[in-house]
PDB file of C-alpha atoms and ligand atoms in Angstrom:
ATOM      1  CA  UNK A   1      -8.981 -85.548-197.212  1.00  0.00           C
ATOM      2  CA  UNK A   2      -5.934 -87.858-197.155  1.00  0.00           C
ATOM      3  CA  UNK A   3      -5.661 -90.806-199.560  1.00  0.00           C
ATOM      4  CA  UNK A   4      -5.922 -93.262-196.661  1.00  0.00           C
ATOM      5  CA  UNK A   5      -9.084 -91.661-195.333  1.00  0.00           C
ATOM      6  CA  UNK A   6     -10.620 -91.515-198.801  1.00  0.00           C
ATOM      7  CA  UNK A   7      -9.844 -95.187-199.399  1.00  0.00           C
ATOM      8  CA  UNK A   8     -11.297 -96.170-195.995  1.00  0.00           C
ATOM      9  CA  UNK A   9     -14.565 -94.377-196.746  1.00  0.00           C
ATOM     10  CA  UNK A  10     -14.749 -95.983-200.183  1.00  0.00           C
ATOM     11  CA  UNK A  11     -14.134 -99.523-198.864  1.00  0.00           C
ATOM     12  CA  UNK A  12     -16.448 -98.980-195.916  1.00  0.00           C
ATOM     13  CA  UNK A  13     -19.275 -98.356-198.384  1.00  0.00           C
ATOM     14  CA  UNK A  14     -18.249-101.231-200.638  1.00  0.00           C
ATOM     15  CA  UNK A  15     -18.117-103.710-197.744  1.00  0.00           C
ATOM     16  CA  UNK A  16     -21.245-102.371-196.015  1.00  0.00           C
ATOM     17  CA  UNK A  17     -19.295-101.606-192.839  1.00  0.00           C
ATOM     18  CA  UNK A  18     -19.874 -99.347-189.846  1.00  0.00           C
ATOM     19  CA  UNK A  19     -16.891 -98.043-187.893  1.00  0.00           C
ATOM     20  CA  UNK A  20     -17.143 -97.873-184.093  1.00  0.00           C
ATOM     21  CA  UNK A  21     -14.377 -96.327-182.000  1.00  0.00           C
ATOM     22  CA  UNK A  22     -13.548 -95.894-178.324  1.00  0.00           C
ATOM     23  CA  UNK A  23     -12.530 -92.473-176.962  1.00  0.00           C
ATOM     24  CA  UNK A  24      -8.960 -93.706-176.377  1.00  0.00           C
ATOM     25  CA  UNK A  25      -8.102 -94.473-180.021  1.00  0.00           C
ATOM     26  CA  UNK A  26      -6.101 -91.901-182.026  1.00  0.00           C
ATOM     27  CA  UNK A  27      -8.008 -88.720-182.905  1.00  0.00           C
ATOM     28  CA  UNK A  28      -7.849 -89.301-186.669  1.00  0.00           C
ATOM     29  CA  UNK A  29      -9.605 -92.654-186.212  1.00  0.00           C
ATOM     30  CA  UNK A  30     -12.278 -91.070-183.997  1.00  0.00           C
ATOM     31  CA  UNK A  31     -12.829 -88.608-186.850  1.00  0.00           C
ATOM     32  CA  UNK A  32     -13.492 -91.389-189.392  1.00  0.00           C
ATOM     33  CA  UNK A  33     -15.740 -93.430-187.087  1.00  0.00           C
ATOM     34  CA  UNK A  34     -19.529 -93.499-187.433  1.00  0.00           C
ATOM     35  CA  UNK A  35     -19.891 -93.788-183.661  1.00  0.00           C
ATOM     36  CA  UNK A  36     -17.466 -92.907-180.859  1.00  0.00           C
ATOM     37  CA  UNK A  37     -18.195 -93.763-177.252  1.00  0.00           C
ATOM     38  CA  UNK A  38     -17.367 -95.461-173.987  1.00  0.00           C
ATOM     39  CA  UNK A  39     -17.434 -99.232-173.648  1.00  0.00           C
ATOM     40  CA  UNK A  40     -21.092 -99.275-172.549  1.00  0.00           C
ATOM     41  CA  UNK A  41     -22.361 -97.016-175.322  1.00  0.00           C
ATOM     42  CA  UNK A  42     -20.468 -99.011-177.933  1.00  0.00           C
ATOM     43  CA  UNK A  43     -21.892-102.308-176.698  1.00  0.00           C
ATOM     44  CA  UNK A  44     -25.430-100.877-176.870  1.00  0.00           C
ATOM     45  CA  UNK A  45     -25.027 -99.206-180.244  1.00  0.00           C
ATOM     46  CA  UNK A  46     -23.425-102.286-181.822  1.00  0.00           C
ATOM     47  CA  UNK A  47     -26.767-104.109-181.541  1.00  0.00           C
ATOM     48  CA  UNK A  48     -28.470-101.369-183.552  1.00  0.00           C
ATOM     49  CA  UNK A  49     -26.030-101.340-186.477  1.00  0.00           C
ATOM     50  CA  UNK A  50     -27.684-102.110-189.821  1.00  0.00           C
ATOM     51  CA  UNK A  51     -24.458-102.760-191.760  1.00  0.00           C
ATOM     52  CA  UNK A  52     -23.176-106.311-192.255  1.00  0.00           C
ATOM     53  CA  UNK A  53     -19.665-105.544-191.027  1.00  0.00           C
ATOM     54  CA  UNK A  54     -18.650-103.815-187.782  1.00  0.00           C
ATOM     55  CA  UNK A  55     -15.111-102.481-187.813  1.00  0.00           C
ATOM     56  CA  UNK A  56     -14.344-102.048-184.152  1.00  0.00           C
ATOM     57  CA  UNK A  57     -11.544 -99.677-183.151  1.00  0.00           C
ATOM     58  CA  UNK A  58     -10.690-100.407-179.544  1.00  0.00           C
ATOM     59  CA  UNK A  59      -9.313-103.429-177.707  1.00  0.00           C
ATOM     60  CA  UNK A  60     -10.172-107.075-178.253  1.00  0.00           C
ATOM     61  CA  UNK A  61     -12.508-107.609-175.264  1.00  0.00           C
ATOM     62  CA  UNK A  62     -14.744-104.872-176.683  1.00  0.00           C
ATOM     63  CA  UNK A  63     -14.782-106.384-180.189  1.00  0.00           C
ATOM     64  CA  UNK A  64     -15.393-109.869-178.755  1.00  0.00           C
ATOM     65  CA  UNK A  65     -18.344-108.566-176.734  1.00  0.00           C
ATOM     66  CA  UNK A  66     -19.768-107.041-179.919  1.00  0.00           C
ATOM     67  CA  UNK A  67     -19.329-110.373-181.727  1.00  0.00           C
ATOM     68  CA  UNK A  68     -20.940-112.298-178.842  1.00  0.00           C
ATOM     69  CA  UNK A  69     -23.973-110.012-178.956  1.00  0.00           C
ATOM     70  CA  UNK A  70     -24.113-109.882-182.765  1.00  0.00           C
ATOM     71  CA  UNK A  71     -23.123-113.398-183.902  1.00  0.00           C
ATOM     72  CA  UNK A  72     -24.425-112.883-187.430  1.00  0.00           C
ATOM     73  CA  UNK A  73     -22.263-109.847-188.128  1.00  0.00           C
ATOM     74  CA  UNK A  74     -18.690-109.848-189.314  1.00  0.00           C
ATOM     75  CA  UNK A  75     -16.620-108.053-186.673  1.00  0.00           C
ATOM     76  CA  UNK A  76     -13.204-106.743-187.680  1.00  0.00           C
ATOM     77  CA  UNK A  77     -10.434-105.004-185.755  1.00  0.00           C
ATOM     78  CA  UNK A  78      -7.647-102.828-187.200  1.00  0.00           C
ATOM     79  CA  UNK A  79      -5.162-104.847-185.086  1.00  0.00           C
ATOM     80  CA  UNK A  80      -6.434-108.046-183.473  1.00  0.00           C
ATOM     81  CA  UNK A  81      -3.415-107.957-181.142  1.00  0.00           C
ATOM     82  CA  UNK A  82      -4.747-104.835-179.402  1.00  0.00           C
ATOM     83  CA  UNK A  83      -5.519-106.450-176.067  1.00  0.00           C
ATOM     84  CA  UNK A  84      -6.244-104.942-172.664  1.00  0.00           C
ATOM     85  CA  UNK A  85      -3.724-106.621-170.276  1.00  0.00           C
ATOM     86  CA  UNK A  86      -6.292-106.523-167.464  1.00  0.00           C
ATOM     87  CA  UNK A  87      -8.372-109.262-169.094  1.00  0.00           C
ATOM     88  CA  UNK A  88      -5.661-111.827-168.229  1.00  0.00           C
ATOM     89  CA  UNK A  89      -5.654-110.902-164.528  1.00  0.00           C
ATOM     90  CA  UNK A  90      -8.440-113.268-163.502  1.00  0.00           C
ATOM     91  CA  UNK A  91      -9.372-116.783-164.621  1.00  0.00           C
ATOM     92  CA  UNK A  92     -12.390-119.098-164.587  1.00  0.00           C
ATOM     93  CA  UNK A  93     -10.500-121.082-161.959  1.00  0.00           C
ATOM     94  CA  UNK A  94     -10.328-118.047-159.653  1.00  0.00           C
ATOM     95  CA  UNK A  95     -14.109-117.728-159.986  1.00  0.00           C
ATOM     96  CA  UNK A  96     -14.643-121.396-159.133  1.00  0.00           C
ATOM     97  CA  UNK A  97     -12.554-121.074-155.944  1.00  0.00           C
ATOM     98  CA  UNK A  98     -14.644-118.128-154.707  1.00  0.00           C
ATOM     99  CA  UNK A  99     -17.926-119.814-155.679  1.00  0.00           C
ATOM    100  CA  UNK A 100     -16.881-122.783-153.516  1.00  0.00           C
ATOM    101  CA  UNK A 101     -16.423-120.457-150.517  1.00  0.00           C
ATOM    102  CA  UNK A 102     -19.622-118.399-150.695  1.00  0.00           C
ATOM    103  CA  UNK A 103     -23.225-119.493-151.150  1.00  0.00           C
ATOM    104  CA  UNK A 104     -25.008-116.173-151.615  1.00  0.00           C
ATOM    105  CA  UNK A 105     -22.613-114.867-154.274  1.00  0.00           C
ATOM    106  CA  UNK A 106     -22.809-112.834-157.475  1.00  0.00           C
ATOM    107  CA  UNK A 107     -19.777-112.805-159.755  1.00  0.00           C
ATOM    108  CA  UNK A 108     -19.717-109.298-161.225  1.00  0.00           C
ATOM    109  CA  UNK A 109     -17.412-109.090-164.164  1.00  0.00           C
ATOM    110  CA  UNK A 110     -16.068-105.854-165.623  1.00  0.00           C
ATOM    111  CA  UNK A 111     -16.489-105.992-169.399  1.00  0.00           C
ATOM    112  CA  UNK A 112     -12.647-105.769-169.557  1.00  0.00           C
ATOM    113  CA  UNK A 113     -12.413-109.579-169.322  1.00  0.00           C
ATOM    114  CA  UNK A 114     -12.050-112.642-171.547  1.00  0.00           C
ATOM    115  CA  UNK A 115     -15.081-114.344-173.081  1.00  0.00           C
ATOM    116  CA  UNK A 116     -14.333-117.381-170.920  1.00  0.00           C
ATOM    117  CA  UNK A 117     -14.431-115.358-167.710  1.00  0.00           C
ATOM    118  CA  UNK A 118     -17.675-113.713-168.832  1.00  0.00           C
ATOM    119  CA  UNK A 119     -19.145-117.171-169.452  1.00  0.00           C
ATOM    120  CA  UNK A 120     -18.517-118.039-165.775  1.00  0.00           C
ATOM    121  CA  UNK A 121     -19.900-114.763-164.409  1.00  0.00           C
ATOM    122  CA  UNK A 122     -23.402-113.739-163.338  1.00  0.00           C
ATOM    123  CA  UNK A 123     -23.416-110.240-164.765  1.00  0.00           C
ATOM    124  CA  UNK A 124     -21.110-107.884-166.640  1.00  0.00           C
ATOM    125  CA  UNK A 125     -20.631-104.199-165.916  1.00  0.00           C
ATOM    126  CA  UNK A 126     -18.849-101.262-167.465  1.00  0.00           C
ATOM    127  CA  UNK A 127     -17.528 -98.296-165.517  1.00  0.00           C
ATOM    128  CA  UNK A 128     -20.611 -96.265-166.448  1.00  0.00           C
ATOM    129  CA  UNK A 129     -23.181 -98.754-165.132  1.00  0.00           C
ATOM    130  CA  UNK A 130     -21.306-100.718-162.419  1.00  0.00           C
ATOM    131  CA  UNK A 131     -22.941 -98.865-159.504  1.00  0.00           C
ATOM    132  CA  UNK A 132     -26.467 -99.308-160.837  1.00  0.00           C
ATOM    133  CA  UNK A 133     -25.971-102.961-161.772  1.00  0.00           C
ATOM    134  CA  UNK A 134     -24.340-103.988-158.476  1.00  0.00           C
ATOM    135  CA  UNK A 135     -26.990-102.159-156.430  1.00  0.00           C
ATOM    136  CA  UNK A 136     -29.691-104.131-158.221  1.00  0.00           C
ATOM    137  CA  UNK A 137     -28.102-107.520-157.494  1.00  0.00           C
ATOM    138  CA  UNK A 138     -29.926-109.300-154.634  1.00  0.00           C
ATOM    139  CA  UNK A 139     -26.858-111.280-153.485  1.00  0.00           C
ATOM    140  CA  UNK A 140     -25.039-110.182-150.335  1.00  0.00           C
ATOM    141  CA  UNK A 141     -21.558-111.227-151.502  1.00  0.00           C
ATOM    142  CA  UNK A 142     -20.062-109.689-154.617  1.00  0.00           C
ATOM    143  CA  UNK A 143     -16.931-111.111-156.242  1.00  0.00           C
ATOM    144  CA  UNK A 144     -15.836-108.145-158.349  1.00  0.00           C
ATOM    145  CA  UNK A 145     -13.426-109.039-161.170  1.00  0.00           C
ATOM    146  CA  UNK A 146     -10.902-108.272-162.629  1.00  0.00           C
ATOM    147  CA  UNK A 147     -10.283-104.608-161.656  1.00  0.00           C
ATOM    148  CA  UNK A 148      -9.694-104.026-157.951  1.00  0.00           C
ATOM    149  CA  UNK A 149      -9.798-100.217-158.196  1.00  0.00           C
ATOM    150  CA  UNK A 150     -13.181-100.146-159.915  1.00  0.00           C
ATOM    151  CA  UNK A 151     -14.392-102.809-157.462  1.00  0.00           C
ATOM    152  CA  UNK A 152     -13.299-100.739-154.473  1.00  0.00           C
ATOM    153  CA  UNK A 153     -14.954 -97.643-155.919  1.00  0.00           C
ATOM    154  CA  UNK A 154     -18.236 -99.542-156.389  1.00  0.00           C
ATOM    155  CA  UNK A 155     -17.934-100.999-152.867  1.00  0.00           C
ATOM    156  CA  UNK A 156     -17.395 -97.535-151.365  1.00  0.00           C
ATOM    157  CA  UNK A 157     -20.695 -96.418-152.920  1.00  0.00           C
ATOM    158  CA  UNK A 158     -22.640 -99.614-152.126  1.00  0.00           C
ATOM    159  CA  UNK A 159     -22.914-100.137-148.367  1.00  0.00           C
ATOM    160  CA  UNK A 160     -24.489-103.327-147.053  1.00  0.00           C
ATOM    161  CA  UNK A 161     -22.741-105.746-149.379  1.00  0.00           C
ATOM    162  CA  UNK A 162     -19.644-107.831-148.792  1.00  0.00           C
ATOM    163  CA  UNK A 163     -17.112-107.422-151.595  1.00  0.00           C
ATOM    164  CA  UNK A 164     -14.408-109.893-152.490  1.00  0.00           C
ATOM    165  CA  UNK A 165     -11.791-108.248-154.700  1.00  0.00           C
ATOM    166  CA  UNK A 166      -9.424-109.554-157.305  1.00  0.00           C
ATOM    167  CA  UNK A 167      -6.022-107.918-157.739  1.00  0.00           C
ATOM    168  CA  UNK A 168      -6.372-106.893-161.406  1.00  0.00           C
ATOM    169  CA  UNK A 169      -5.574-103.348-162.489  1.00  0.00           C
ATOM    170  CA  UNK A 170      -5.096-101.067-165.470  1.00  0.00           C
ATOM    171  CA  UNK A 171      -1.504 -99.830-165.482  1.00  0.00           C
ATOM    172  CA  UNK A 172      -2.477 -96.698-167.424  1.00  0.00           C
ATOM    173  CA  UNK A 173      -4.787 -95.554-164.619  1.00  0.00           C
ATOM    174  CA  UNK A 174      -3.042 -97.184-161.653  1.00  0.00           C
ATOM    175  CA  UNK A 175       0.187 -95.363-162.599  1.00  0.00           C
ATOM    176  CA  UNK A 176      -1.392 -91.942-162.126  1.00  0.00           C
ATOM    177  CA  UNK A 177       0.360 -90.627-159.023  1.00  0.00           C
ATOM    178  CA  UNK A 178      -1.125 -88.681-156.155  1.00  0.00           C
ATOM    179  CA  UNK A 179       1.862 -86.295-156.052  1.00  0.00           C
ATOM    180  CA  UNK A 180       1.357 -85.408-159.737  1.00  0.00           C
ATOM    181  CA  UNK A 181      -2.303 -84.551-159.157  1.00  0.00           C
ATOM    182  CA  UNK A 182      -1.447 -82.616-155.977  1.00  0.00           C
ATOM    183  CA  UNK A 183       1.198 -80.644-157.893  1.00  0.00           C
ATOM    184  CA  UNK A 184      -1.270 -79.776-160.680  1.00  0.00           C
ATOM    185  CA  UNK A 185      -3.872 -78.736-158.097  1.00  0.00           C
ATOM    186  CA  UNK A 186      -1.315 -76.396-156.521  1.00  0.00           C
ATOM    187  CA  UNK A 187      -0.463 -74.919-159.932  1.00  0.00           C
ATOM    188  CA  UNK A 188      -4.128 -74.573-160.961  1.00  0.00           C
ATOM    189  CA  UNK A 189      -6.095 -74.027-157.740  1.00  0.00           C
ATOM    190  CA  UNK A 190      -9.447 -73.517-159.463  1.00  0.00           C
ATOM    191  CA  UNK A 191      -9.167 -76.686-161.587  1.00  0.00           C
ATOM    192  CA  UNK A 192     -11.658 -79.497-160.917  1.00  0.00           C
ATOM    193  CA  UNK A 193     -10.344 -83.054-160.849  1.00  0.00           C
ATOM    194  CA  UNK A 194     -12.166 -85.701-162.915  1.00  0.00           C
ATOM    195  CA  UNK A 195     -11.017 -89.321-162.622  1.00  0.00           C
ATOM    196  CA  UNK A 196     -11.859 -92.687-164.131  1.00  0.00           C
ATOM    197  CA  UNK A 197     -12.756 -95.296-161.478  1.00  0.00           C
ATOM    198  CA  UNK A 198      -9.830 -97.469-162.626  1.00  0.00           C
ATOM    199  CA  UNK A 199      -7.625 -94.924-160.805  1.00  0.00           C
ATOM    200  CA  UNK A 200      -6.385 -95.748-157.305  1.00  0.00           C
ATOM    201  CA  UNK A 201      -8.389 -94.666-154.259  1.00  0.00           C
ATOM    202  CA  UNK A 202      -5.823 -91.935-153.439  1.00  0.00           C
ATOM    203  CA  UNK A 203      -6.655 -90.311-156.807  1.00  0.00           C
ATOM    204  CA  UNK A 204     -10.416 -90.742-156.390  1.00  0.00           C
ATOM    205  CA  UNK A 205     -10.106 -89.073-152.967  1.00  0.00           C
ATOM    206  CA  UNK A 206      -8.689 -85.956-154.653  1.00  0.00           C
ATOM    207  CA  UNK A 207     -11.416 -85.921-157.307  1.00  0.00           C
ATOM    208  CA  UNK A 208     -14.476 -83.731-157.737  1.00  0.00           C
ATOM    209  CA  UNK A 209     -15.956 -86.245-160.167  1.00  0.00           C
ATOM    210  CA  UNK A 210     -15.448 -89.994-160.723  1.00  0.00           C
ATOM    211  CA  UNK A 211     -16.934 -91.654-163.799  1.00  0.00           C
ATOM    212  CA  UNK A 212     -16.512 -93.449-167.090  1.00  0.00           C
ATOM    213  CA  UNK A 213     -14.943 -91.821-170.138  1.00  0.00           C
ATOM    214  CA  UNK A 214     -18.301 -90.514-171.354  1.00  0.00           C
ATOM    215  CA  UNK A 215     -19.159 -89.433-167.800  1.00  0.00           C
ATOM    216  CA  UNK A 216     -15.942 -87.398-167.627  1.00  0.00           C
ATOM    217  CA  UNK A 217     -16.657 -85.779-171.010  1.00  0.00           C
ATOM    218  CA  UNK A 218     -20.200 -84.812-169.900  1.00  0.00           C
ATOM    219  CA  UNK A 219     -18.899 -83.500-166.583  1.00  0.00           C
ATOM    220  CA  UNK A 220     -16.205 -81.304-168.169  1.00  0.00           C
ATOM    221  CA  UNK A 221     -18.620 -80.029-170.814  1.00  0.00           C
ATOM    222  CA  UNK A 222     -21.420 -79.141-168.397  1.00  0.00           C
ATOM    223  CA  UNK A 223     -19.392 -77.880-165.442  1.00  0.00           C
ATOM    224  CA  UNK A 224     -19.173 -74.099-164.918  1.00  0.00           C
ATOM    225  CA  UNK A 225     -15.445 -74.474-164.229  1.00  0.00           C
ATOM    226  CA  UNK A 226     -12.931 -73.550-166.883  1.00  0.00           C
ATOM    227  CA  UNK A 227      -9.994 -75.768-165.843  1.00  0.00           C
ATOM    228  CA  UNK A 228      -9.795 -79.534-165.301  1.00  0.00           C
ATOM    229  CA  UNK A 229      -7.222 -82.088-164.250  1.00  0.00           C
ATOM    230  CA  UNK A 230      -8.284 -85.147-166.246  1.00  0.00           C
ATOM    231  CA  UNK A 231      -7.175 -88.462-164.747  1.00  0.00           C
ATOM    232  CA  UNK A 232      -7.657 -90.924-167.558  1.00  0.00           C
ATOM    233  CA  UNK A 233      -6.151 -91.951-170.879  1.00  0.00           C
ATOM    234  CA  UNK A 234      -5.293 -88.929-173.021  1.00  0.00           C
ATOM    235  CA  UNK A 235      -7.236 -90.080-176.089  1.00  0.00           C
ATOM    236  CA  UNK A 236     -10.269 -88.509-174.396  1.00  0.00           C
ATOM    237  CA  UNK A 237      -8.728 -85.043-174.957  1.00  0.00           C
ATOM    238  CA  UNK A 238      -9.641 -85.305-178.629  1.00  0.00           C
ATOM    239  CA  UNK A 239     -13.381 -85.319-177.897  1.00  0.00           C
ATOM    240  CA  UNK A 240     -12.979 -82.862-175.008  1.00  0.00           C
ATOM    241  CA  UNK A 241     -11.314 -80.337-177.324  1.00  0.00           C
ATOM    242  CA  UNK A 242     -14.612 -80.234-179.254  1.00  0.00           C
ATOM    243  CA  UNK A 243     -17.221 -80.750-176.551  1.00  0.00           C
ATOM    244  CA  UNK A 244     -15.480 -78.444-174.070  1.00  0.00           C
ATOM    245  CA  UNK A 245     -13.711 -76.128-176.491  1.00  0.00           C
ATOM    246  CA  UNK A 246     -11.802 -73.337-174.775  1.00  0.00           C
ATOM    247  CA  UNK A 247     -11.624 -75.069-171.393  1.00  0.00           C
ATOM    248  CA  UNK A 248      -8.149 -75.768-170.048  1.00  0.00           C
ATOM    249  CA  UNK A 249      -7.290 -79.437-169.566  1.00  0.00           C
ATOM    250  CA  UNK A 250      -4.313 -80.876-167.705  1.00  0.00           C
ATOM    251  CA  UNK A 251      -3.052 -84.447-167.689  1.00  0.00           C
ATOM    252  CA  UNK A 252      -1.324 -85.600-164.487  1.00  0.00           C
ATOM    253  CA  UNK A 253       1.242 -87.794-166.222  1.00  0.00           C
ATOM    254  CA  UNK A 254       2.824 -88.081-169.611  1.00  0.00           C
ATOM    255  CA  UNK A 255       2.460 -91.852-169.429  1.00  0.00           C
ATOM    256  CA  UNK A 256      -1.357 -91.864-169.535  1.00  0.00           C
ATOM    257  CA  UNK A 257      -1.411 -93.566-172.923  1.00  0.00           C
ATOM    258  CA  UNK A 258      -2.855 -97.012-173.613  1.00  0.00           C
ATOM    259  CA  UNK A 259      -0.485 -98.582-176.150  1.00  0.00           C
ATOM    260  CA  UNK A 260      -3.115-101.169-177.147  1.00  0.00           C
ATOM    261  CA  UNK A 261      -5.661 -98.483-178.010  1.00  0.00           C
ATOM    262  CA  UNK A 262      -3.019 -96.681-180.060  1.00  0.00           C
ATOM    263  CA  UNK A 263      -2.666 -99.737-182.334  1.00  0.00           C
ATOM    264  CA  UNK A 264      -5.854 -98.508-183.979  1.00  0.00           C
ATOM    265  CA  UNK A 265      -4.112 -96.437-186.626  1.00  0.00           C
ATOM    266  CA  UNK A 266      -5.761 -95.339-189.876  1.00  0.00           C
ATOM    267  CA  UNK A 267      -3.299 -97.588-191.771  1.00  0.00           C
ATOM    268  CA  UNK A 268      -4.387-100.641-189.753  1.00  0.00           C
ATOM    269  CA  UNK A 269      -8.002 -99.640-190.224  1.00  0.00           C
ATOM    270  CA  UNK A 270      -7.511 -99.555-193.973  1.00  0.00           C
ATOM    271  CA  UNK A 271      -5.729-102.942-193.883  1.00  0.00           C
ATOM    272  CA  UNK A 272      -8.666-104.444-191.999  1.00  0.00           C
ATOM    273  CA  UNK A 273     -10.994-103.449-194.829  1.00  0.00           C
ATOM    274  CA  UNK A 274      -8.594-104.627-197.528  1.00  0.00           C
ATOM    275  CA  UNK A 275      -7.001-107.834-196.262  1.00  0.00           C
ATOM    276  CA  UNK A 276      -7.949-110.987-194.333  1.00  0.00           C
ATOM    277  CA  UNK A 277      -6.608-111.630-190.818  1.00  0.00           C
ATOM    278  CA  UNK A 278      -8.644-108.983-188.996  1.00  0.00           C
ATOM    279  CA  UNK A 279     -11.808-110.886-188.135  1.00  0.00           C
ATOM    280  CA  UNK A 280     -12.852-111.505-184.524  1.00  0.00           C
ATOM    281  CA  UNK A 281     -14.333-114.929-183.853  1.00  0.00           C
ATOM    282  CA  UNK A 282     -15.683-116.409-180.638  1.00  0.00           C
ATOM    283  CA  UNK A 283     -16.411-120.101-180.197  1.00  0.00           C
ATOM    284  CA  UNK A 284     -20.207-120.562-180.609  1.00  0.00           C
ATOM    285  CA  UNK A 285     -20.746-122.577-177.409  1.00  0.00           C
ATOM    286  CA  UNK A 286     -18.667-120.107-175.411  1.00  0.00           C
ATOM    287  CA  UNK A 287     -20.566-117.183-176.930  1.00  0.00           C
ATOM    288  CA  UNK A 288     -23.907-118.718-175.888  1.00  0.00           C
ATOM    289  CA  UNK A 289     -22.730-118.674-172.262  1.00  0.00           C
ATOM    290  CA  UNK A 290     -20.914-115.337-172.390  1.00  0.00           C
ATOM    291  CA  UNK A 291     -23.891-113.521-173.897  1.00  0.00           C
ATOM    292  CA  UNK A 292     -26.024-114.061-170.768  1.00  0.00           C
ATOM    293  CA  UNK A 293     -24.101-111.756-168.370  1.00  0.00           C
ATOM    294  CA  UNK A 294     -23.807-109.164-171.142  1.00  0.00           C
ATOM    295  CA  UNK A 295     -27.559-109.209-171.772  1.00  0.00           C
ATOM    296  CA  UNK A 296     -28.222-109.060-168.047  1.00  0.00           C
ATOM    297  CA  UNK A 297     -26.009-105.969-167.848  1.00  0.00           C
ATOM    298  CA  UNK A 298     -28.005-104.265-170.612  1.00  0.00           C
ATOM    299  CA  UNK A 299     -31.299-105.176-168.922  1.00  0.00           C
ATOM    300  CA  UNK A 300     -30.268-103.915-165.477  1.00  0.00           C
ATOM    301  CA  UNK A 301     -28.489-100.823-166.782  1.00  0.00           C
ATOM    302  CA  UNK A 302     -31.538 -99.797-168.799  1.00  0.00           C
ATOM    303  CA  UNK A 303     -34.094-100.544-166.070  1.00  0.00           C
ATOM    304  CA  UNK A 304     -35.907 -97.696-164.277  1.00  0.00           C
TER     305      UNK A 304
HETATM  306  P1  13P B 401     -14.998 -96.856-170.342  1.00  0.00           P
HETATM  307  O1  13P B 401     -15.984 -97.875-169.911  1.00  0.00           O
HETATM  308  O2  13P B 401     -15.057 -95.625-169.538  1.00  0.00           O
HETATM  309  O3  13P B 401     -15.107 -96.639-171.800  1.00  0.00           O
HETATM  310  O4  13P B 401     -13.543 -97.421-170.042  1.00  0.00           O
HETATM  311  C1  13P B 401     -12.998 -98.490-170.743  1.00  0.00           C
HETATM  312  C2  13P B 401     -11.602 -98.673-170.408  1.00  0.00           C
HETATM  313  O5  13P B 401     -10.939 -99.548-170.893  1.00  0.00           O
HETATM  314  C3  13P B 401     -11.018 -97.770-169.438  1.00  0.00           C
HETATM  315  O6  13P B 401      -9.673 -97.986-169.337  1.00  0.00           O
HETATM  316 FE1  SF4 B 402      -7.175-101.803-170.664  1.00  0.00          FE
HETATM  317 FE2  SF4 B 402      -6.300 -99.728-169.297  1.00  0.00          FE
HETATM  318 FE3  SF4 B 402      -6.090 -99.729-171.941  1.00  0.00          FE
HETATM  319 FE4  SF4 B 402      -8.481 -99.472-170.768  1.00  0.00          FE
HETATM  320  S1  SF4 B 402      -6.770 -98.029-170.676  1.00  0.00           S
HETATM  321  S2  SF4 B 402      -7.992-100.790-172.477  1.00  0.00           S
HETATM  322  S3  SF4 B 402      -8.239-100.820-168.997  1.00  0.00           S
HETATM  323  S4  SF4 B 402      -5.057-101.108-170.500  1.00  0.00           S
END
């Protein structure tokens, strides 16, 4: 065990902390974490943590959501500047404008959003529960924010509703190119294609499976196929190497790396346990409003 890892485990115990990590953070951090998962799993599990401190290794919207749902816990991040750029691609003002235009409207907000935007939304979703949650909304009109690609995927699977899209995107997924996937398919004709719904429609159209990070891991693990073209951030390969050991995995582009997720280094993790300046806070009044769409998501996602 390295000195850094040893020190982290020692301080974790001393500070009564649990470490949660997303599949996109560096492999060595996933190894130290008590729980690793997709954004939905992590938001559910965070409510069941007994420890006083949650050290969240991911991006800030995820840590803020954990803080909103667990106001009495101390939530820390290895690097509080690890932000998902998509969260800035829609504003409360954009929501107001659409609310003024439609009466029978639900504002469905991807969890990749600011606390303020959540506070103005009717329900949150993650990529693993978006279909189920949207299908259970009674409203005819759905303003899906901020990610247009996920919104269009949900719309394609939810006939009978009128979707209004926002032009937000994740550059990591939106930059995956059709020609790169086509080339890999030609090189590996028996490979199945698994894609995250943040990918563009032209990638989803080439895919055998579309789902969240944990959905992709389950699919690759359980599928009888031996080769996969994996269209999402490459951090997921760390878990896949264990859960689908021996299977061949191909990444369509070298650029499928989320620089924000990679700020979660073991050194930063250790700093978060040692020094101030790593705590996530959310204004109390804002949190009281933002918690409602998050709780509604959990209720609808867990319903029969
Ligand atoms: P998941 O919900 O699949 O964990 O995805 C989160 C994310 O940020 C994808 O880019
Ligand atoms: Fe945001 Fe994309 Fe990074 Fe996910 S992969 S955190 S959506 S920038």
